[in-house]
Coordinates of N, CA and C in Angstrom, one line a residue:
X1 N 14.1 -24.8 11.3 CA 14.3 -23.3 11.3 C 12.9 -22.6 11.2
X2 N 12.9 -21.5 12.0 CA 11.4 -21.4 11.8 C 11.4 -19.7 11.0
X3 N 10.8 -19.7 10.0 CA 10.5 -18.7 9.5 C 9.8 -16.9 10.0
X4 N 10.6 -16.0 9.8 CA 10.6 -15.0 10.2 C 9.5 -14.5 9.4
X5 N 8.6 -14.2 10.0 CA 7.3 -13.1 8.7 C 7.3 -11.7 9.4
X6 N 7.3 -10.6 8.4 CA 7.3 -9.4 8.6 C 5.4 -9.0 8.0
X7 N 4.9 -7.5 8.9 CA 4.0 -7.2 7.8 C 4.3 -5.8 7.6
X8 N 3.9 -5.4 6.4 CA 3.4 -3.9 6.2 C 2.4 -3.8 5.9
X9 N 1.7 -2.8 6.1 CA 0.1 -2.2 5.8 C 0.4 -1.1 5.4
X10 N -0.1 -0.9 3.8 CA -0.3 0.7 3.2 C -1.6 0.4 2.8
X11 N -2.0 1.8 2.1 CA -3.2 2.1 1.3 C -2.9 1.2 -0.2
X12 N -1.3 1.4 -0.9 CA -1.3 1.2 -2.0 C -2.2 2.1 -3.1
X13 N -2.1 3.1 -3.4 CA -3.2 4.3 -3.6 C -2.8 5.3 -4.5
X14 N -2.0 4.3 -5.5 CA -1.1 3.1 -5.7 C 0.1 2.9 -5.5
X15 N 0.3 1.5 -5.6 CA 1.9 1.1 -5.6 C 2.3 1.4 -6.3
X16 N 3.6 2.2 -6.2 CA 5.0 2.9 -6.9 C 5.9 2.3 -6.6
X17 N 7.3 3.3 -6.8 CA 8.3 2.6 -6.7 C 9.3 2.6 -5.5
X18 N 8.6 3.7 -4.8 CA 8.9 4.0 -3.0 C 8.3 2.1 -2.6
X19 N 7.0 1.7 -2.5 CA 6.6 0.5 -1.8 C 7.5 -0.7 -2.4
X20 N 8.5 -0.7 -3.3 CA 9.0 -2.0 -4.0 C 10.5 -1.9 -2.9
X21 N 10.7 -0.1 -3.3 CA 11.9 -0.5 -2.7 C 12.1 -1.0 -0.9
X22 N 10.6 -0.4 -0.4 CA 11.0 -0.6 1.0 C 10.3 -2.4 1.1
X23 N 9.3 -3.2 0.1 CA 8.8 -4.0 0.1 C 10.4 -5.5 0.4
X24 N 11.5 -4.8 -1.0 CA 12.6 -5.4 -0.8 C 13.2 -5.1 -0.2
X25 N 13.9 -4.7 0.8 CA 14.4 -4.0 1.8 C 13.9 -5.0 3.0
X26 N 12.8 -4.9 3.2 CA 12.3 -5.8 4.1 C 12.6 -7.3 3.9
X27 N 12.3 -7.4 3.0 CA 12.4 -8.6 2.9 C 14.2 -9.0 3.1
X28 N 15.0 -8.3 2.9 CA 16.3 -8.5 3.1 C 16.4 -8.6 4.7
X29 N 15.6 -8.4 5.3 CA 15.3 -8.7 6.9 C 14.8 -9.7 7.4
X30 N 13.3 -10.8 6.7 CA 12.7 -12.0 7.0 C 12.2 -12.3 5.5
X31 N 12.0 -13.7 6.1 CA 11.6 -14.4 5.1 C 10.4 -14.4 4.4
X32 N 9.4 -14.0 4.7 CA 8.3 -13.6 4.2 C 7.8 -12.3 4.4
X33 N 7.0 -11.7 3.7 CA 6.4 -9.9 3.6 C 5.0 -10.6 3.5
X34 N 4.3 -9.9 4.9 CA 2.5 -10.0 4.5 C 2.4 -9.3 4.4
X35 N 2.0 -8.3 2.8 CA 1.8 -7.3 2.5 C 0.0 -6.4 2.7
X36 N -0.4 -6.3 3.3 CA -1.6 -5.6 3.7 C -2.4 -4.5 3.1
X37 N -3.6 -4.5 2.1 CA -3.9 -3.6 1.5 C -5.0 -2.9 2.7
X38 N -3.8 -1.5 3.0 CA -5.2 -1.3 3.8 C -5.9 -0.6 3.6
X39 N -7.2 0.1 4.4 CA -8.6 0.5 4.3 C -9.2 -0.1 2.8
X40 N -8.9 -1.6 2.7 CA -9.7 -2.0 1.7 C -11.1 -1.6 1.4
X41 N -12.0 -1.2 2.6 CA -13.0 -1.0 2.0 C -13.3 0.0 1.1
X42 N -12.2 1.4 1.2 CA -12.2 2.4 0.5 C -12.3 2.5 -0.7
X43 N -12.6 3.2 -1.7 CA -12.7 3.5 -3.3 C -13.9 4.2 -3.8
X44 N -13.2 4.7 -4.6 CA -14.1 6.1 -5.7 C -14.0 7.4 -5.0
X45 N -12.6 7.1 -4.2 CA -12.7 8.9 -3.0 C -11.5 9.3 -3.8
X46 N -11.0 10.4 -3.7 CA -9.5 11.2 -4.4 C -8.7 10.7 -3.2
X47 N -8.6 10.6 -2.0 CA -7.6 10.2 -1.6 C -7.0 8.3 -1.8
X48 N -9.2 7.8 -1.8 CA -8.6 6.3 -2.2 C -9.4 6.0 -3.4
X49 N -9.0 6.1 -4.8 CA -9.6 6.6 -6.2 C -9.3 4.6 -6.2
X50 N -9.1 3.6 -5.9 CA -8.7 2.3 -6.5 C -9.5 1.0 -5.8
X51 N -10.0 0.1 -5.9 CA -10.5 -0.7 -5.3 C -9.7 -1.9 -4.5
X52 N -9.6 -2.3 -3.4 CA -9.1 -3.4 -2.7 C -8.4 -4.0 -3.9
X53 N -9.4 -4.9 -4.8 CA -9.2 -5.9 -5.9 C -8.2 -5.1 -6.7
X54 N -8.6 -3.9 -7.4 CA -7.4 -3.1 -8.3 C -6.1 -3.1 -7.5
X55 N -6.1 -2.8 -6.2 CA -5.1 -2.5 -5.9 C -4.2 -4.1 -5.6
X56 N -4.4 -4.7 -5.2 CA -4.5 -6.3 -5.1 C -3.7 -6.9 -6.5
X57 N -4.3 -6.2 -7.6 CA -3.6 -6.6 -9.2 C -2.2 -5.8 -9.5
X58 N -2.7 -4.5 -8.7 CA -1.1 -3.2 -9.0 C -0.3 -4.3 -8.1
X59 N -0.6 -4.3 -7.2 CA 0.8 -5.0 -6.3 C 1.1 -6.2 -7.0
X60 N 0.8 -7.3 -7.0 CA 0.8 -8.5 -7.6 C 1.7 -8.3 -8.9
X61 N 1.4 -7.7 -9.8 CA 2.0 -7.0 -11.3 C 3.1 -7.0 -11.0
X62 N 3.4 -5.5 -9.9 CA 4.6 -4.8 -9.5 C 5.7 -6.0 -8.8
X63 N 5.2 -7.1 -7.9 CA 6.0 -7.7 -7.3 C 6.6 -9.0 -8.6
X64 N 5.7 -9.1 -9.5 CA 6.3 -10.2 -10.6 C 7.2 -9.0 -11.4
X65 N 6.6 -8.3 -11.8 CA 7.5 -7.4 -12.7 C 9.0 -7.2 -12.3
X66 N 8.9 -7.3 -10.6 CA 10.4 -6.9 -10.1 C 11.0 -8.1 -9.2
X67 N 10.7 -9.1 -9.9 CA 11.2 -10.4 -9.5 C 11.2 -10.9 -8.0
X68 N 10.5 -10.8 -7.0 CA 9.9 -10.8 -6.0 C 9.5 -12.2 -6.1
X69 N 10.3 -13.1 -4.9 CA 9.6 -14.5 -5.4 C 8.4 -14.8 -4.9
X70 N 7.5 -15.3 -5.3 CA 6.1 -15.3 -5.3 C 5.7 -16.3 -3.6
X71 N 6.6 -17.1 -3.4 CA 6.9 -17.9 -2.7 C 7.2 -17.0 -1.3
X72 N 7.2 -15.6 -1.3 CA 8.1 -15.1 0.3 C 6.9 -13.8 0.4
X73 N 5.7 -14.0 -0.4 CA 5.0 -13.0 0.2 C 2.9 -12.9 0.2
X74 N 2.2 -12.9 0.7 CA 1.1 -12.9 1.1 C 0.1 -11.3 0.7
X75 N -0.5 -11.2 -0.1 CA -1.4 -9.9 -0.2 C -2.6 -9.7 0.5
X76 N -2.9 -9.5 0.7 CA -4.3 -9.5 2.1 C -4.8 -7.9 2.3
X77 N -6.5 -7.8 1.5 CA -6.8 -6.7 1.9 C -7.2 -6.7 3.5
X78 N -7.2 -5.5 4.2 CA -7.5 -5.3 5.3 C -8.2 -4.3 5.4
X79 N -9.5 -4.5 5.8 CA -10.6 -3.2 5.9 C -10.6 -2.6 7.3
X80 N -11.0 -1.3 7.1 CA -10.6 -0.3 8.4 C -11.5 -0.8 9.9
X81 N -11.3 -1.2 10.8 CA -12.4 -1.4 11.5 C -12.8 -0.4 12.7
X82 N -11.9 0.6 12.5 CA -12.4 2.3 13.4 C -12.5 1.8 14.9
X83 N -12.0 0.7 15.4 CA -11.5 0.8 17.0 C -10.4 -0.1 17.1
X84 N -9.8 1.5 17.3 CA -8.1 1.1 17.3 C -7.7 0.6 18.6
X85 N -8.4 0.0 19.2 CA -7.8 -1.1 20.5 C -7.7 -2.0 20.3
X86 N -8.6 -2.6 19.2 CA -8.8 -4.3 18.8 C -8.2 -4.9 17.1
X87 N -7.7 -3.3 16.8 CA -7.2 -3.2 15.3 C -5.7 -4.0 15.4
X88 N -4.7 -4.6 16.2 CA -4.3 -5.4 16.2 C -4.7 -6.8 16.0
X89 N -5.4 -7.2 16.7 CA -6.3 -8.4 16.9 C -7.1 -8.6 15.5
X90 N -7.5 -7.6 15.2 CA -7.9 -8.0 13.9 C -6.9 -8.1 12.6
X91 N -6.1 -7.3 12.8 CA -4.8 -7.6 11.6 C -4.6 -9.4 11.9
X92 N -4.3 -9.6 13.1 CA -3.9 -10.7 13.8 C -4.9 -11.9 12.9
X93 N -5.6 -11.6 13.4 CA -7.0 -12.8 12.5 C -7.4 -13.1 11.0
X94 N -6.9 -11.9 10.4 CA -6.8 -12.0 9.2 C -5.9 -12.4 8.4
X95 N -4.6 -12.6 8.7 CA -3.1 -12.8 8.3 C -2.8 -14.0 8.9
X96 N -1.6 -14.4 8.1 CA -0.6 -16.0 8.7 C 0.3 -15.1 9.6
X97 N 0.6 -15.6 10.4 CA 1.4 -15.3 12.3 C 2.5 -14.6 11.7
X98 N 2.6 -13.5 12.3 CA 3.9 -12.6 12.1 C 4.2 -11.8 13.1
X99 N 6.1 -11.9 13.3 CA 6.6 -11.2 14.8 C 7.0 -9.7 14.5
X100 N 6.9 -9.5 12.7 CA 7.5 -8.1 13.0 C 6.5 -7.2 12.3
X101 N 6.3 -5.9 12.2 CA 5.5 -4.7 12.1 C 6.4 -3.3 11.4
X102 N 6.0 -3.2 10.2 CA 6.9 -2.1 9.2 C 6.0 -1.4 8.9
X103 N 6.0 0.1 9.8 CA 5.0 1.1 9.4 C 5.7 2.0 10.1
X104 N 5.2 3.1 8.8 CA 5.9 4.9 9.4 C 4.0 5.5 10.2
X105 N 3.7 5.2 10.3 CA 2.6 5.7 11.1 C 2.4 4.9 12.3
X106 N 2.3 6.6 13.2 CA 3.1 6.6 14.9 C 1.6 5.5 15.1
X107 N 0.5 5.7 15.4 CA -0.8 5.1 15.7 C -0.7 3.4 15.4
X108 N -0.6 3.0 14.4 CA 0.0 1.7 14.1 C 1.6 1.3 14.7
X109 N 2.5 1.4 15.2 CA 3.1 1.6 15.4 C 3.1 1.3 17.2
X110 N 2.5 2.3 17.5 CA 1.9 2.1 19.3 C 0.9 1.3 19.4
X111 N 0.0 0.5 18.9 CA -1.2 -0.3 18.8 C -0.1 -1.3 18.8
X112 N 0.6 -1.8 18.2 CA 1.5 -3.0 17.7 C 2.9 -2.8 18.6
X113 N 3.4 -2.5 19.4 CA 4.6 -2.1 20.4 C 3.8 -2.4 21.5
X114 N 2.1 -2.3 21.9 CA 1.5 -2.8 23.1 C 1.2 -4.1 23.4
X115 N 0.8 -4.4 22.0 CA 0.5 -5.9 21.8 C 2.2 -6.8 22.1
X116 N 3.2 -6.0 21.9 CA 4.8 -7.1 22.4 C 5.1 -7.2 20.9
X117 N 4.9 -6.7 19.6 CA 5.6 -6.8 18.3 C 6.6 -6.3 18.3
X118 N 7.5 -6.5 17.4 CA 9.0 -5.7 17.1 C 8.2 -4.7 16.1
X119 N 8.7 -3.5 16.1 CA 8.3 -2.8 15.4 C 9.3 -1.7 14.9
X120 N 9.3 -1.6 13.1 CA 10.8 -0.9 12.7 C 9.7 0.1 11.1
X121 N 10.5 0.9 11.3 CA 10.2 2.3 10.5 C 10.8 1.6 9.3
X122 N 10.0 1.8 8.4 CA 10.7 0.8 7.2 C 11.3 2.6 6.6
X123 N 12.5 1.8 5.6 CA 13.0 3.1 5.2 C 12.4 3.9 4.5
X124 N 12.2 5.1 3.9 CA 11.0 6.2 3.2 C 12.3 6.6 1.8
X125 N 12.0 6.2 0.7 CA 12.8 6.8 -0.5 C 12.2 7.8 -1.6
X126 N 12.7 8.9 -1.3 CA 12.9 10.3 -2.3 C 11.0 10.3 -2.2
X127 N 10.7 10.9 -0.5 CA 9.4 10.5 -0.2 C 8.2 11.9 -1.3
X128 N 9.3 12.9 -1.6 CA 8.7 14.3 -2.2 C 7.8 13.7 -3.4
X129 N 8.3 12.5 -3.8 CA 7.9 12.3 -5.1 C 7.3 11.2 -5.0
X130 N 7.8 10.0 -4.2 CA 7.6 8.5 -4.0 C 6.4 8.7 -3.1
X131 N 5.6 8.9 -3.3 CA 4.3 8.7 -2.4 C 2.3 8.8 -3.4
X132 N 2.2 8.3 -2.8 CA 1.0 7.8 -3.5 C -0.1 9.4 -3.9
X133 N 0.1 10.3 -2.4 CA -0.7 11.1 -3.0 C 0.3 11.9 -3.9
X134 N 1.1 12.0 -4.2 CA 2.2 13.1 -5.3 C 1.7 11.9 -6.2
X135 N 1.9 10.7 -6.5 CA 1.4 9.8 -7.7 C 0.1 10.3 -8.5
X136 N -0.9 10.7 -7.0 CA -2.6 10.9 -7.4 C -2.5 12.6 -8.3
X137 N -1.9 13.3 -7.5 CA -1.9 14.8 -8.4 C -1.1 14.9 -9.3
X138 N -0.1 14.1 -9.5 CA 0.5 13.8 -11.3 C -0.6 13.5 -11.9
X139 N -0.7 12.0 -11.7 CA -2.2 12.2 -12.4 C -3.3 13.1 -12.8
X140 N -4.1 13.5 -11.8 CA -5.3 14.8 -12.1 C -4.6 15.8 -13.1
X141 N -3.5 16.1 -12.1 CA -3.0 17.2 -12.9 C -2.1 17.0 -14.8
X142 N -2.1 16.3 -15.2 CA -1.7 15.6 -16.6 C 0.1 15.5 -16.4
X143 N 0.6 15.6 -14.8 CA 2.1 15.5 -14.9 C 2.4 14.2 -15.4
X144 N 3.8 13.9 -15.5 CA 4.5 12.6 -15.7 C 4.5 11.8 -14.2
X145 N 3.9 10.6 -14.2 CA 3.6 10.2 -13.2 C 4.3 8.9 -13.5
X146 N 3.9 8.2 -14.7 CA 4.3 7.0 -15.2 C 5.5 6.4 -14.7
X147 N 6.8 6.9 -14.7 CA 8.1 7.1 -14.2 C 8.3 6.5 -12.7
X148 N 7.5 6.6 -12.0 CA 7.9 6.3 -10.8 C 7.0 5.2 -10.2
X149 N 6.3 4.4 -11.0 CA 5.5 3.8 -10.5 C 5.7 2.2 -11.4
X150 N 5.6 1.3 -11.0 CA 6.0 -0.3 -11.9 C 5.1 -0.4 -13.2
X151 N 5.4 -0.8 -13.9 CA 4.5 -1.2 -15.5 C 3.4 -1.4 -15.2
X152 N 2.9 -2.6 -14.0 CA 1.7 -3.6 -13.6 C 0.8 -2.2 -12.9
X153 N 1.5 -1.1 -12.4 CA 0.2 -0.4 -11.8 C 0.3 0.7 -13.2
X154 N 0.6 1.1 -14.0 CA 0.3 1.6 -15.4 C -0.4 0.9 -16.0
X155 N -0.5 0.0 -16.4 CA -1.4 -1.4 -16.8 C -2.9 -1.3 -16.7
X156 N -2.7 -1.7 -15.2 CA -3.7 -1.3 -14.2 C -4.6 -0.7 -14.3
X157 N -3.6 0.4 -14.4 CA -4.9 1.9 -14.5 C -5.4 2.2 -15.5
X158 N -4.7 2.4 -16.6 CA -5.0 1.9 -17.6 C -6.5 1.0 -18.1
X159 N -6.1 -0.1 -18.2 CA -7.3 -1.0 -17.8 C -8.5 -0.5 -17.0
X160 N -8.7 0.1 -16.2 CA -9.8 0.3 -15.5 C -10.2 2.2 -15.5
X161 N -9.5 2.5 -16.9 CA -9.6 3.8 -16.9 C -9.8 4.5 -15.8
X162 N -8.1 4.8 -14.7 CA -8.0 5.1 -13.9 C -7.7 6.6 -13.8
X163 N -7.1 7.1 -14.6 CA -6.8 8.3 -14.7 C -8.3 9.1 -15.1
X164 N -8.9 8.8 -16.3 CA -10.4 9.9 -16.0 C -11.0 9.2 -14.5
X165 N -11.2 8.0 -13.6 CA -11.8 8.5 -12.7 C -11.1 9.3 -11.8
X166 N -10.0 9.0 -11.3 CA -9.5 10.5 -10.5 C -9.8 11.6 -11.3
X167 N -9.9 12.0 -11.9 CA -10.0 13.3 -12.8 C -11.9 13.4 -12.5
X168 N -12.6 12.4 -12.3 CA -13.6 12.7 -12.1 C -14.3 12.3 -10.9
X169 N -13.8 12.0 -10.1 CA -13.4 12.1 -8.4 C -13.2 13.2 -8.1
X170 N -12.2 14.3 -8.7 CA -11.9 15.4 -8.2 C -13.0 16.1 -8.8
X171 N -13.3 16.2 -9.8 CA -14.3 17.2 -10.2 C -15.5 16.7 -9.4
X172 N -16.1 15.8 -8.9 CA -17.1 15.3 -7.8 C -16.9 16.3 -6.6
X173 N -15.5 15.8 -6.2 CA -15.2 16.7 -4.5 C -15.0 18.2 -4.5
X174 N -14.7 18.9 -5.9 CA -14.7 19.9 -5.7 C -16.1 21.1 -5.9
X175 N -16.9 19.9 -6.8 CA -18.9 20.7 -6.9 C -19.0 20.4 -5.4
X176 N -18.8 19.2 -4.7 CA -19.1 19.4 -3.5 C -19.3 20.0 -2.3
X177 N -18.1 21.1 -2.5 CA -17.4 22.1 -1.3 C -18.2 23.0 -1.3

């Protein structure tokens, strides 16, 4: 029998509880999830305040904490490489062989539909609030953020006193303007 692998590529910027639910979801479709951290090279910006590695530990946490068998899925940063003709080919090279492609972004989406992938809109849950930047401005702003996001990326940030650097990320980008 040969094993079905799916991937998704987010930022994780962080993982909440929107990425678990569509993470399982997916996986109720094939047998393995290459989960993709992307624009790994990114960090210390307000949009990407977390490092490849940090983000690499939030996921990892999140998928043990929510019983995710360790056995059906692959984390793999993916750094941006800004020519999106060959940005398949390079997913391709970096990852174990996979026939399907789970992204809400049209650009990834048409890059991977050219190449001959299956490609499916993974579902989007209670997106007003489930999304990483509403995650990032709970934070700055001292809302309740905690709530929607897995223990392992609270932890996390925690640990790497994550909340004063967004908080001083934004005060960076806004002397900047």
């Amino acid at each position: 029998m040969d094993i079905i692998r799916g991937i998704l590529i987010g930022r994780m910027q962080p993982i909440h509880n929107g990425h678990i639910q569509v993470i399982k979801k997916i996986l109720d479709d094939v047998d393995e999830i290459i989960i993709g951290i992307g624009s790994a090279q990114a960090s210390h910006e307000i949009k990407n305040p977390f490092t490849a590695g940090e983000r690499v530990v939030m996921v990892k946490k999140a998928l043990v904490e929510n019983n995710i068998d360790p056995g059906s899925y692959y984390i793999i940063p993916m750094e941006d490489i800004n020519f999106n003709s060959i940005w398949p080919a390079h997913v391709k090279m970096m990852t174990p062989p996979f026939s399907k492609v789970y992204s809400g972004n049209p650009l990834v989406k048409q890059l991977f539909k050219e190449e001959g992938y299956i490609v499916e809109q993974p579902p989007l849950y209670d997106r007003k609030i489930l999304s990483g930047t509403e995650i990032r401005r709970r934070i700055l702003e001292d809302d309740d953020w905690e709530k929607y996001v897995p223990q392992g990326t609270i932890e996390t940030i925690q640990e790497i006193n994550g909340v004063e650097r967004i908080k001083n990320l934004a005060k960076k980008e806004i002397s900047e303007k």
